mmCIF file of C-alpha atoms and ligand atoms in Angstrom:
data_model
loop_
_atom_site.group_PDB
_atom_site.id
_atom_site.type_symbol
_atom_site.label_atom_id
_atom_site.label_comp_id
_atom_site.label_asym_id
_atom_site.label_seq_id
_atom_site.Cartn_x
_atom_site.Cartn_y
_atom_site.Cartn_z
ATOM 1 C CA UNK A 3 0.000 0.000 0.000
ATOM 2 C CA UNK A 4 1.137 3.219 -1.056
ATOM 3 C CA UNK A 5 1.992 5.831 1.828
ATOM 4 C CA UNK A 6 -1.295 7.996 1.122
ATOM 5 C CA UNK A 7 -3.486 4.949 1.625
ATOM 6 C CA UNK A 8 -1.746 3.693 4.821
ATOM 7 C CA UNK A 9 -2.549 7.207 6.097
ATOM 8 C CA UNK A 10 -6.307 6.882 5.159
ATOM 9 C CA UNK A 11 -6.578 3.800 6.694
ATOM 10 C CA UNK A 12 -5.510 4.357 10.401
ATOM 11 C CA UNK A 13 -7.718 7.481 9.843
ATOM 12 C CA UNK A 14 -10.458 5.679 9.743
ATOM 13 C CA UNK A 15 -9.062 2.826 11.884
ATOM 14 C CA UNK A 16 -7.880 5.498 14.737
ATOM 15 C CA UNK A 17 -11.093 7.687 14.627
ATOM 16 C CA UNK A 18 -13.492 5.077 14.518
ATOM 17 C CA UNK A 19 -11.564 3.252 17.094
ATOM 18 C CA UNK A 20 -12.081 6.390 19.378
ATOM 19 C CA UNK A 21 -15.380 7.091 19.289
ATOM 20 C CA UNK A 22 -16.067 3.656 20.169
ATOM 21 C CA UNK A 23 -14.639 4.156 23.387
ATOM 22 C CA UNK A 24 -15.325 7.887 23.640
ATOM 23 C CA UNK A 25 -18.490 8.637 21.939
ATOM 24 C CA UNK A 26 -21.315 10.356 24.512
ATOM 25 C CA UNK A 27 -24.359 8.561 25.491
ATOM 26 C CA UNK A 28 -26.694 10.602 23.169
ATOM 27 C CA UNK A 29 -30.537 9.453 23.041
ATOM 28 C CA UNK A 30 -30.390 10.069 19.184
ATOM 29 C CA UNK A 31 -27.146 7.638 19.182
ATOM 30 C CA UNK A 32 -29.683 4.841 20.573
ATOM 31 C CA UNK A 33 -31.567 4.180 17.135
ATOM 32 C CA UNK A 34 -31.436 3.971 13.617
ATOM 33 C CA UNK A 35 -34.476 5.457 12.961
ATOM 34 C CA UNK A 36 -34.392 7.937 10.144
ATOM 35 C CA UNK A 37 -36.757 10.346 10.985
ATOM 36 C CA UNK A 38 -35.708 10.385 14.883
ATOM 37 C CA UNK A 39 -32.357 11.136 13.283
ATOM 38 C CA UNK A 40 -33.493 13.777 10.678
ATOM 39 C CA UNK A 41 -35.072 15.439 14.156
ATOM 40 C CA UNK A 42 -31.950 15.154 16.005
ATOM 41 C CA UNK A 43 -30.168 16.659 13.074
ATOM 42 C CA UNK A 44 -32.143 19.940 12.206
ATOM 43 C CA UNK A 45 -32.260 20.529 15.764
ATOM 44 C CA UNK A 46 -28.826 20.394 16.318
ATOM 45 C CA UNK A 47 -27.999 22.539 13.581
ATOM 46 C CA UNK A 48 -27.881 25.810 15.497
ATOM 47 C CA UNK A 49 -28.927 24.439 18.951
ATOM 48 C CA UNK A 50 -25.648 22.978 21.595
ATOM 49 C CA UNK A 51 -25.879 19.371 22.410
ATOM 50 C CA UNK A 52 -26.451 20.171 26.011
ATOM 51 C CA UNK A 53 -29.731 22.046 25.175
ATOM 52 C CA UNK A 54 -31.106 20.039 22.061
ATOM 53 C CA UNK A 55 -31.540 16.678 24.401
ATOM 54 C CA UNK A 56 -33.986 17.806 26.454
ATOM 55 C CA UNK A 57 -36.274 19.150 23.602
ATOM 56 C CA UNK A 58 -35.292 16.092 21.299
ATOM 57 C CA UNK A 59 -37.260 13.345 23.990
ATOM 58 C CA UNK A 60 -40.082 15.407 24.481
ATOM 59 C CA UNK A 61 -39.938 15.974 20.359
ATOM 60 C CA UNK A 62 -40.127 12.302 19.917
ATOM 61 C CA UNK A 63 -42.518 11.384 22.697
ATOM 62 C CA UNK A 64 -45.269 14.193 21.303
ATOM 63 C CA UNK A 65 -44.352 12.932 17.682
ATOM 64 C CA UNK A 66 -42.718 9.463 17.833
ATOM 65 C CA UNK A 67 -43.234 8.866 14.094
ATOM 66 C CA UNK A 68 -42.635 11.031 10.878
ATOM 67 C CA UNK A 69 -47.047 10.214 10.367
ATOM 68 C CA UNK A 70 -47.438 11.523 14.015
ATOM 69 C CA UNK A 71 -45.183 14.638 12.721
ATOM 70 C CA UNK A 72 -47.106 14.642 9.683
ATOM 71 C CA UNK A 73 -50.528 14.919 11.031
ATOM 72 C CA UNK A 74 -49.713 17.536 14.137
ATOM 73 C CA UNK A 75 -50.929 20.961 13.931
ATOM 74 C CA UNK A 76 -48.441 23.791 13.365
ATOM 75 C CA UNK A 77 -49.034 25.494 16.692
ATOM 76 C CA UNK A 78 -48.209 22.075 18.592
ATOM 77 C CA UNK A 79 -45.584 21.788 16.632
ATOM 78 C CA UNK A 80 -43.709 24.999 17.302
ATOM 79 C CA UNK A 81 -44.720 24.983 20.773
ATOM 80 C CA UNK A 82 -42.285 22.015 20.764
ATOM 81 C CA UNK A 83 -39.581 24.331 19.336
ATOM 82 C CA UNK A 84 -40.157 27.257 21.412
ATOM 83 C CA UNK A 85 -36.934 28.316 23.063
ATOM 84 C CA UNK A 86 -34.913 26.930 20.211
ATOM 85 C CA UNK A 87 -35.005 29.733 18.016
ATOM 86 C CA UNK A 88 -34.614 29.700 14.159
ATOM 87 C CA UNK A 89 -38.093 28.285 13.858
ATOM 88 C CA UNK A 90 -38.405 27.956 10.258
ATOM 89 C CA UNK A 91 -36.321 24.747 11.012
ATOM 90 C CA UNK A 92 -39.400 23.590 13.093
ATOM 91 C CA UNK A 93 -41.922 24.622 10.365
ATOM 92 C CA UNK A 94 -39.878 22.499 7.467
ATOM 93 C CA UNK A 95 -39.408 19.702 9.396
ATOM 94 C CA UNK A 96 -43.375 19.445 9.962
ATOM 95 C CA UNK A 97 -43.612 20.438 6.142
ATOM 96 C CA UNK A 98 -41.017 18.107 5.154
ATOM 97 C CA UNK A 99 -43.026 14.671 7.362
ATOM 98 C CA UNK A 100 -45.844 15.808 5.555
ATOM 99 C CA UNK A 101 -44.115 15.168 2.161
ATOM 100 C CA UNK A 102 -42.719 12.028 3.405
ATOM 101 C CA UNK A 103 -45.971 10.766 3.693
ATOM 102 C CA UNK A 104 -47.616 12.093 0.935
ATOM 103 C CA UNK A 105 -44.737 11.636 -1.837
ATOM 104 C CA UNK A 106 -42.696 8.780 -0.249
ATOM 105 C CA UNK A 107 -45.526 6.610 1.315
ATOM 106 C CA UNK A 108 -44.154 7.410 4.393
ATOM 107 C CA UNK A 109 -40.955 5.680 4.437
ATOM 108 C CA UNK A 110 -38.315 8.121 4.623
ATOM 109 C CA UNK A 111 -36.125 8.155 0.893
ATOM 110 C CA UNK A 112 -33.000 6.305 0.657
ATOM 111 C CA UNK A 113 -31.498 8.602 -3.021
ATOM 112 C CA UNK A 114 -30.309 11.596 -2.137
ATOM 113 C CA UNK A 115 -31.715 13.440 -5.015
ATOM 114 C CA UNK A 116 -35.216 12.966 -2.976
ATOM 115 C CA UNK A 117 -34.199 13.612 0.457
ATOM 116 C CA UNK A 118 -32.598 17.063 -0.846
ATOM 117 C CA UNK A 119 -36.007 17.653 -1.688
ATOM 118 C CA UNK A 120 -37.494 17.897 1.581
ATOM 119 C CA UNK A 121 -37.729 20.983 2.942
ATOM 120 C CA UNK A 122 -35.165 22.077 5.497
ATOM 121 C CA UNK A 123 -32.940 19.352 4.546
ATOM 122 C CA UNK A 124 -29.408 20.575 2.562
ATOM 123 C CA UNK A 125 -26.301 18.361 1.888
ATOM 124 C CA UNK A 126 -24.995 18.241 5.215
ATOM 125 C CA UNK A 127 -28.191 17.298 6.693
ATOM 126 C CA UNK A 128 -28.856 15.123 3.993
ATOM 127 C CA UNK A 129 -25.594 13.195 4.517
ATOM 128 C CA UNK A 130 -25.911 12.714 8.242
ATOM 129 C CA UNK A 131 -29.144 11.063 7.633
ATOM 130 C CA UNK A 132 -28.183 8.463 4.964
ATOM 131 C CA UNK A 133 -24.780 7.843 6.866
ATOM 132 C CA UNK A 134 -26.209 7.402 10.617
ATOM 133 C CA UNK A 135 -29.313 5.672 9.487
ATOM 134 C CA UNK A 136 -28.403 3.668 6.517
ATOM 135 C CA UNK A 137 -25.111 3.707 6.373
ATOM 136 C CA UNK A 138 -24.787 5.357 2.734
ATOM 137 C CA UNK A 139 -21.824 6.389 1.716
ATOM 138 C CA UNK A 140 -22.381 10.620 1.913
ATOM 139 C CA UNK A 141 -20.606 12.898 4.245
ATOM 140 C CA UNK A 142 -22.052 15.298 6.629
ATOM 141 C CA UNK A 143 -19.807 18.612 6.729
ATOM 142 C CA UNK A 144 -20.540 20.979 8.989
ATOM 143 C CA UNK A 145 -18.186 23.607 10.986
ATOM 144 C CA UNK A 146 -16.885 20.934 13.009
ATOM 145 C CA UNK A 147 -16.108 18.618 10.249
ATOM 146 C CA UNK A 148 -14.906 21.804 8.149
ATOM 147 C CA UNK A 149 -12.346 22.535 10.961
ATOM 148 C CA UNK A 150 -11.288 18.795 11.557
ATOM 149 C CA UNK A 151 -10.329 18.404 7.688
ATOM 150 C CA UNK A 152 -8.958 21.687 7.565
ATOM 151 C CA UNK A 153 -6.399 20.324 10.287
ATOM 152 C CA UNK A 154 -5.605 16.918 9.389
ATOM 153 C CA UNK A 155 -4.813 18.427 5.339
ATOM 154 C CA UNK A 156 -3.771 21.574 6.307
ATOM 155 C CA UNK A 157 -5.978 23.489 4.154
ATOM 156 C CA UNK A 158 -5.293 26.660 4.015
ATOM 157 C CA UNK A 159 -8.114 28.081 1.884
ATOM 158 C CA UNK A 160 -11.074 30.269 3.611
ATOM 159 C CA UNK A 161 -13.629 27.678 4.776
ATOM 160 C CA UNK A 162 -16.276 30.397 4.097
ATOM 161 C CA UNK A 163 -15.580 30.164 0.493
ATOM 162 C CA UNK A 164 -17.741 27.723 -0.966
ATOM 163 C CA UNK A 165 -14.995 25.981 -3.152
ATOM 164 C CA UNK A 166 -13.312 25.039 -0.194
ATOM 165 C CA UNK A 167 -16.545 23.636 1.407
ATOM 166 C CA UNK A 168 -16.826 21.502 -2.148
ATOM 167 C CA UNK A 169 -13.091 20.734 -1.717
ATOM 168 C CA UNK A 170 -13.770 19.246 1.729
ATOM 169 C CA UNK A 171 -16.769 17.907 0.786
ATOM 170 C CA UNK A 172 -14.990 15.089 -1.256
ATOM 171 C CA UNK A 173 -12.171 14.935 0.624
ATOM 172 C CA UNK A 174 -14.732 13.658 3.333
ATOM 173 C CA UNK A 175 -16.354 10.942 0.708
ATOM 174 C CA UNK A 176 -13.221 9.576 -0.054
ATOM 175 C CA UNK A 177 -12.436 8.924 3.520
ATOM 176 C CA UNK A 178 -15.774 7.332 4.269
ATOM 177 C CA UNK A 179 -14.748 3.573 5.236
ATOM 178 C CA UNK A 180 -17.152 1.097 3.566
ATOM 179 C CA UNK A 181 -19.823 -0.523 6.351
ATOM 180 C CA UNK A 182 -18.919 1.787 9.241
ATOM 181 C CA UNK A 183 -19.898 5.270 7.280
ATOM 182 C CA UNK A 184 -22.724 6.140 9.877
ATOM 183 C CA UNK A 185 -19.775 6.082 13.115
ATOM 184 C CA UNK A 186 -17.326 7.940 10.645
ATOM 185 C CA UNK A 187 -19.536 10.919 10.679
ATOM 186 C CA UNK A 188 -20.442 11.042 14.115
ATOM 187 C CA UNK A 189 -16.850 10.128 14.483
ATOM 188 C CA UNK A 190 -15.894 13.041 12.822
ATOM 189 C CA UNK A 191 -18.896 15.344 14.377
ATOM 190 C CA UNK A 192 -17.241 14.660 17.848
ATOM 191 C CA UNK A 193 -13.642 14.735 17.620
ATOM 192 C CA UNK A 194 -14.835 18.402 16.593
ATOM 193 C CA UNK A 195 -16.984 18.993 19.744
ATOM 194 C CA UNK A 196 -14.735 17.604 21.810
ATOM 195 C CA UNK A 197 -11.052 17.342 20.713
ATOM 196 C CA UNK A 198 -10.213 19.303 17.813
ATOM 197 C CA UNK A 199 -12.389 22.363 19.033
ATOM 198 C CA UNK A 200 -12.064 26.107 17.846
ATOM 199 C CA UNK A 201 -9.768 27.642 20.176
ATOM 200 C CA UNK A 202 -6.530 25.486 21.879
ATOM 201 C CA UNK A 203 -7.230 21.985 20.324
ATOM 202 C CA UNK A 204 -6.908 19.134 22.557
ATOM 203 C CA UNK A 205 -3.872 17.738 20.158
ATOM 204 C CA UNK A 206 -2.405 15.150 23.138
ATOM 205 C CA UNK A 207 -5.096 13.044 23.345
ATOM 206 C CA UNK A 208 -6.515 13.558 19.225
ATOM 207 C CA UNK A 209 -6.289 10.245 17.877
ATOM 208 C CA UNK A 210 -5.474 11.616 14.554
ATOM 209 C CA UNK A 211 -2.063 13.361 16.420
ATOM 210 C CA UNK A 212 0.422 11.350 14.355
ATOM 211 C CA UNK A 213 -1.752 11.970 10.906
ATOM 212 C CA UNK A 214 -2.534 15.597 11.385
ATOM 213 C CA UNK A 215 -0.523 17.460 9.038
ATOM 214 C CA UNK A 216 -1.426 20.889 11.384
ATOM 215 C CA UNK A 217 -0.525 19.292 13.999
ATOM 216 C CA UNK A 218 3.113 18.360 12.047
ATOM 217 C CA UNK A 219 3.460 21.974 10.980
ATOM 218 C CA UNK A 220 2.398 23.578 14.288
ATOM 219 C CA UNK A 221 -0.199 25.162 12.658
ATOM 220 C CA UNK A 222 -3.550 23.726 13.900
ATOM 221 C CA UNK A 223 -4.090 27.321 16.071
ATOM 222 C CA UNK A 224 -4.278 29.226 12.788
ATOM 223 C CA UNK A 225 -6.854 26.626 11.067
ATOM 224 C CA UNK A 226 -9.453 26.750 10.115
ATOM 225 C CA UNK A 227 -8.966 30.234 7.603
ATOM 226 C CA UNK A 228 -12.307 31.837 8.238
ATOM 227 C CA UNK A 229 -13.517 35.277 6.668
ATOM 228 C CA UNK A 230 -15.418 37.233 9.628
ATOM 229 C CA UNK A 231 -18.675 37.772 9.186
ATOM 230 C CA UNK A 232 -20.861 41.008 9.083
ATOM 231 C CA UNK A 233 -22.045 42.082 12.950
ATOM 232 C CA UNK A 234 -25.429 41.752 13.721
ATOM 233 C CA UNK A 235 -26.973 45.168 13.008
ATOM 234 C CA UNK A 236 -28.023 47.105 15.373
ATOM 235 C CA UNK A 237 -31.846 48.081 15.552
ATOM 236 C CA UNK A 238 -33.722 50.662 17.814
ATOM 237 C CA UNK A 239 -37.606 49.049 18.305
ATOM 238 C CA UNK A 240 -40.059 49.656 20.155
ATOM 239 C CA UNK A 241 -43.376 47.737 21.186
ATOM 240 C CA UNK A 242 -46.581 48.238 22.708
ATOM 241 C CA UNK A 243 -48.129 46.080 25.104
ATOM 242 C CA UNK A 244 -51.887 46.903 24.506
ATOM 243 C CA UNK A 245 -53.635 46.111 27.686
ATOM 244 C CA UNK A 246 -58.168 45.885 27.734
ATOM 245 C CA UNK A 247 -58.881 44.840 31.378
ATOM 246 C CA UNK A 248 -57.002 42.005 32.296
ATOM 247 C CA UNK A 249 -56.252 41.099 29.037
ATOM 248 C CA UNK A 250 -53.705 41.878 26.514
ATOM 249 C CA UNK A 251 -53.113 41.597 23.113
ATOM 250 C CA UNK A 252 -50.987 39.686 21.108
ATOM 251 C CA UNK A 253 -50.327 39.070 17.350
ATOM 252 C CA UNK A 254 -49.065 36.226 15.091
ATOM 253 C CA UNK A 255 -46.195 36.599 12.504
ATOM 254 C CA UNK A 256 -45.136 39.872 14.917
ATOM 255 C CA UNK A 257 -41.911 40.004 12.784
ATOM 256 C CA UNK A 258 -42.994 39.153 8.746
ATOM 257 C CA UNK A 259 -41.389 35.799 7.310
ATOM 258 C CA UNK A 260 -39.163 35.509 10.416
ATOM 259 C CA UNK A 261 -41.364 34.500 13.318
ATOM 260 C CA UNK A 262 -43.799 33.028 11.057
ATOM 261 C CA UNK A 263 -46.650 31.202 12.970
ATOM 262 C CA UNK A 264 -45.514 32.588 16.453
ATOM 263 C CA UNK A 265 -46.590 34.727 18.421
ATOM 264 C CA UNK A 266 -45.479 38.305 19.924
ATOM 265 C CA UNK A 267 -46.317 41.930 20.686
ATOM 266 C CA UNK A 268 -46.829 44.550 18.004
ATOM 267 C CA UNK A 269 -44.184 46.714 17.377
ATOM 268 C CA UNK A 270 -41.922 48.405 14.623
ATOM 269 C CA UNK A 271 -38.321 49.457 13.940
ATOM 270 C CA UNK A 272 -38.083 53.387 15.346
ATOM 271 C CA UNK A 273 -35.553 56.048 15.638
ATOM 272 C CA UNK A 274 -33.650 56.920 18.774
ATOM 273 C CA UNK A 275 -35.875 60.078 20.400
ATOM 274 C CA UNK A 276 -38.853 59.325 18.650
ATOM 275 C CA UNK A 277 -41.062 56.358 20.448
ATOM 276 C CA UNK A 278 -43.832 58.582 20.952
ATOM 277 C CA UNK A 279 -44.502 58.406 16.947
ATOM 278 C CA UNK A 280 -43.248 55.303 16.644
ATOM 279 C CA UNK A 281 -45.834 54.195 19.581
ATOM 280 C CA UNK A 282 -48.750 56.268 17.299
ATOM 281 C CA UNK A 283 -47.702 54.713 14.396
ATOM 282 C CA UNK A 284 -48.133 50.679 15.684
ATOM 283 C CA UNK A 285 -51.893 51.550 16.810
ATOM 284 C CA UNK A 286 -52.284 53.357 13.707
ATOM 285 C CA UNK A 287 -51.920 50.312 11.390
ATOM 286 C CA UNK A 288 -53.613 48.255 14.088
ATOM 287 C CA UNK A 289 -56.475 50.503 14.050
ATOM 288 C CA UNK A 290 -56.660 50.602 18.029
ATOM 289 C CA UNK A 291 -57.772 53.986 19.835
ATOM 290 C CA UNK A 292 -55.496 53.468 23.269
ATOM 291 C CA UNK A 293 -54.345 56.171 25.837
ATOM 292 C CA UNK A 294 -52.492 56.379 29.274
ATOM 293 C CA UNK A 295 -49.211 55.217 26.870
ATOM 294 C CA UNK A 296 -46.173 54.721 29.686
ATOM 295 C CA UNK A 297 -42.616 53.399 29.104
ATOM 296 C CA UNK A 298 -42.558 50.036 30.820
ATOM 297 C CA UNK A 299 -38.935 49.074 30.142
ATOM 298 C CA UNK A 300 -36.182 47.916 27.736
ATOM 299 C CA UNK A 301 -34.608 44.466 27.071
ATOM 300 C CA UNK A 302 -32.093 43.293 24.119
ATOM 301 C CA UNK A 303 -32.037 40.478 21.895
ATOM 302 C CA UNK A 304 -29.650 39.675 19.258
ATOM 303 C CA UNK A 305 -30.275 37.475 16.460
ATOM 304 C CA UNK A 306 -27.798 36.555 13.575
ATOM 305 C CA UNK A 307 -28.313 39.236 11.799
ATOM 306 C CA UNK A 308 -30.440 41.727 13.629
ATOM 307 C CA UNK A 309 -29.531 43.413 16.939
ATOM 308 C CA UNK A 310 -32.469 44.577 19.399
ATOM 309 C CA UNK A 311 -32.638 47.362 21.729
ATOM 310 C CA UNK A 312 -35.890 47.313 22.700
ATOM 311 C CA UNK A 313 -38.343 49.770 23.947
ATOM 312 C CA UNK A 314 -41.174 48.520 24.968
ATOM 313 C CA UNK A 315 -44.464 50.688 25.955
ATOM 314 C CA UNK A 316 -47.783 49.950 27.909
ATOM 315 C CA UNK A 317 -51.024 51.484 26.968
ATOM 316 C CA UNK A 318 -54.690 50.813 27.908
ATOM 317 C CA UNK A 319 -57.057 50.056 24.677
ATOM 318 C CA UNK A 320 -60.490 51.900 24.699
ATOM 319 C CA UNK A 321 -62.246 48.544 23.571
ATOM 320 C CA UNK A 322 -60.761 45.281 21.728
ATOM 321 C CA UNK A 323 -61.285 46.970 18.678
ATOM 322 C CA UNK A 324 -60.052 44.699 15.315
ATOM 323 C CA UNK A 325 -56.941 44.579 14.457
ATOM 324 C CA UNK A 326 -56.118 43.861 10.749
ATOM 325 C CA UNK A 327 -53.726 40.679 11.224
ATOM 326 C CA UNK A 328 -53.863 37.428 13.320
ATOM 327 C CA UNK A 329 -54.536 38.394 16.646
ATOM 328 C CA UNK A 330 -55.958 37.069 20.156
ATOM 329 C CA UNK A 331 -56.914 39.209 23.096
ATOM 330 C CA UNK A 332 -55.398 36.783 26.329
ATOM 331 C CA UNK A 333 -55.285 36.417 29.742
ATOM 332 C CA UNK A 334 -52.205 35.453 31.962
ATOM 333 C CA UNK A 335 -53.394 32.189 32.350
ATOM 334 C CA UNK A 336 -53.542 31.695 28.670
ATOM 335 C CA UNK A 337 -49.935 32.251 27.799
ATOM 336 C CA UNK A 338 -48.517 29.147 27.616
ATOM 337 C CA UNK A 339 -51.281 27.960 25.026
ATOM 338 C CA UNK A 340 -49.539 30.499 22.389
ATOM 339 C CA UNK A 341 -45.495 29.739 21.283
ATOM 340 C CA UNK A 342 -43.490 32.702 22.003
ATOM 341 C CA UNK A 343 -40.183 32.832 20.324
ATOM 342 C CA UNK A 344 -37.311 33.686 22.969
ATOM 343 C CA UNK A 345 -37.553 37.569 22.215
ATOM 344 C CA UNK A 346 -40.904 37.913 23.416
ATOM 345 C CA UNK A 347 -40.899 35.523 26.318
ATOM 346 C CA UNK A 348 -38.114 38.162 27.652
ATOM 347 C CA UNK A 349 -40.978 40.642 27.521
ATOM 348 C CA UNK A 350 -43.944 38.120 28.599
ATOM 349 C CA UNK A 351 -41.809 36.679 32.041
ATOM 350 C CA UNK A 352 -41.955 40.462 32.889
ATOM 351 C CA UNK A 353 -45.059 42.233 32.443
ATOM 352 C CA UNK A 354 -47.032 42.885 35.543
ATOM 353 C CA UNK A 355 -50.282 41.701 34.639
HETATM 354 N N1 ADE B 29 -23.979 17.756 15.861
HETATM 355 C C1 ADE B 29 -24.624 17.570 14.716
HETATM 356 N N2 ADE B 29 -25.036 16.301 14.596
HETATM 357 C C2 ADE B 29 -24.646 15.666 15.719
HETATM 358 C C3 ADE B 29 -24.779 14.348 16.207
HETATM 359 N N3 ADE B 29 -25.418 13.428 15.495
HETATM 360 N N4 ADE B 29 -24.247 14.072 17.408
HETATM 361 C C4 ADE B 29 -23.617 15.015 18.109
HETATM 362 N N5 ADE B 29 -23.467 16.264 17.711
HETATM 363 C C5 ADE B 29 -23.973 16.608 16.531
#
């Protein structure tokens, strides 16, 4: 054997050889299932281990098939995902069980060309699915495995680029050993959460030390070569909480295509100095007559791309008038029945009903 195919080998021989004896005990790692997988997967994709297991069992107790999935309502189903953020990832996954059923007879596709199809699911997500559950030779490259090959070649390119992800991307299918390519993955998806991690990898105990050409040329602090990416921008809004009685109001979609199907409090981006229009101008286009407007408090949020300072207003509503979107006037006791993306629930803990 040439010296390039001795190295592949104990690369696969070393790292599957570790995560045999090193691999966490994982509820997801306890089945084959595909769909428990798929869940496991698209919840994990922005979501820390440590978070996603909690929400993954009482995913798959609510919804222990992809036909339970399939035939849940929406609300249930984000109430399930509330906390998690990025809910559109909640929304496919319901879409994409109702496609399963209704284009694949339920049984969960095995081509690649098909799974790509369902919503939510893109080549990485895609490849962790047919290599955990069926053991199908495609890789699953994500950040971690991005940073692991970016070591153990020494590629020097900008991982952000997405030549270099394609570059990786077969680099990873050529390594896939034949019958084990479902541990290789996860193989690969932990020595990057728990060896070769951003900052100071844990070289001494890697199991790929000896093959790691970063590691040989002292340069595994410098890779992976990542462009930064654009700051969150910063964004002055404000919102009204729009009390009648004891009850308040709340609306659906509060932010456009973003928080589709939850739930929050109207408001709108402002300027700095100018709430008291920006106030008028959300029970304008909500056609609501209020008075007694006070400034309750602030809070911040920060999503990917958006940063929140908020500024958040009370107000008393002469009568639930109509409001022209999806709307429901509710009582304390009926928050819980609504999902509330993070953002609001930092309002909703904190209002003094
Ligand atoms: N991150 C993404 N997929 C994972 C998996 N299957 N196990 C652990 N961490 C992961």
């Amino acid at each position: 054997m040439d010296k390039q195919a001795t190295t592949k080998k104990e690369i696969q021989q070393n790292l599957l050889h570790w995560f045999d004896k090193n691999k966490r005990d994982l509820p997801w790692r306890k089945t084959k299932d595909p769909y428990k997988i798929w869940v496991s997967e698209i919840m994990l994709q922005q979501t820390r281990v440590d978070t996603v297991i909690a929400y993954y069992n009482r995913f798959i107790e609510s919804f222990p098939t992809v036909e339970d999935l399939a035939a849940a309502d929406e609300q249930d189903v984000l109430k399930h995902w509330q906390g998690l953020g990025y809910y559109s990832r909640a929304r496919n996954l319901h879409k994409g069980a109702q496609m399963v059923r209704e284009q694949f007879g339920g049984e969960f596709p095995k081509e690649p060309d098909k799974v790509k199809k369902i919503p939510g699911i893109g080549p990485y997500t895609a490849g962790a699915i047919l290599s955990i559950a069926f053991n199908l030779p495609y890789p699953a490259v994500d950040g971690n495995v991005l940073r692991v090959f970016s070591r153990v070649f020494a590629i020097k390119e900008d991982i952000a680029q997405p030549q270099t992800v394609k570059l990786i991307q077969q680099k990873a299918a050529a390594y896939m050993p034949e019958g084990h390519e479902g541990n290789f993955t996860e193989a690969l998806m932990e020595l990057g959460a728990l060896i070769c991690i951003p900052v100071s990898p844990l070289c001494l105990t890697c199991p790929l030390f000896h093959q790691c050409e970063a590691r040989l040329q002292g340069i595994q602090d410098e890779l992976p070569v990542k462009r930064k990416k654009a700051k969150p921008r910063p964004m002055h809004m404000v919102f009204c909480i729009i009390g009648c009685g004891t009850e308040i109001l709340i609306v659906q979609n509060p932010f456009g295509r973003l928080l589709k199907g939850m739930w929050g409090f109207p408001g709108q981006e402002g300027s700095t100095g100018k709430d008291e229009e920006t106030v008028e101008r959300i029970l304008t286009e909500l056609g609501i007559a209020a008075s007694g407007v006070q400034k309750w408090g602030t809070a911040r949020h920060i999503f990917t791309h958006m940063d929140w300072d908020m500024h958040i207003y009370r107000c008393e509503a002469e009568s639930k008038q109509a409001v022209g979107q999806p709307h429901r006037w509710i009582g304390k006791e009926e928050t819980d029945q609504y999902p509330f993306p993070k953002v609001y629930q930092k309002i909703l803990s904190r209002i003094k009903w």
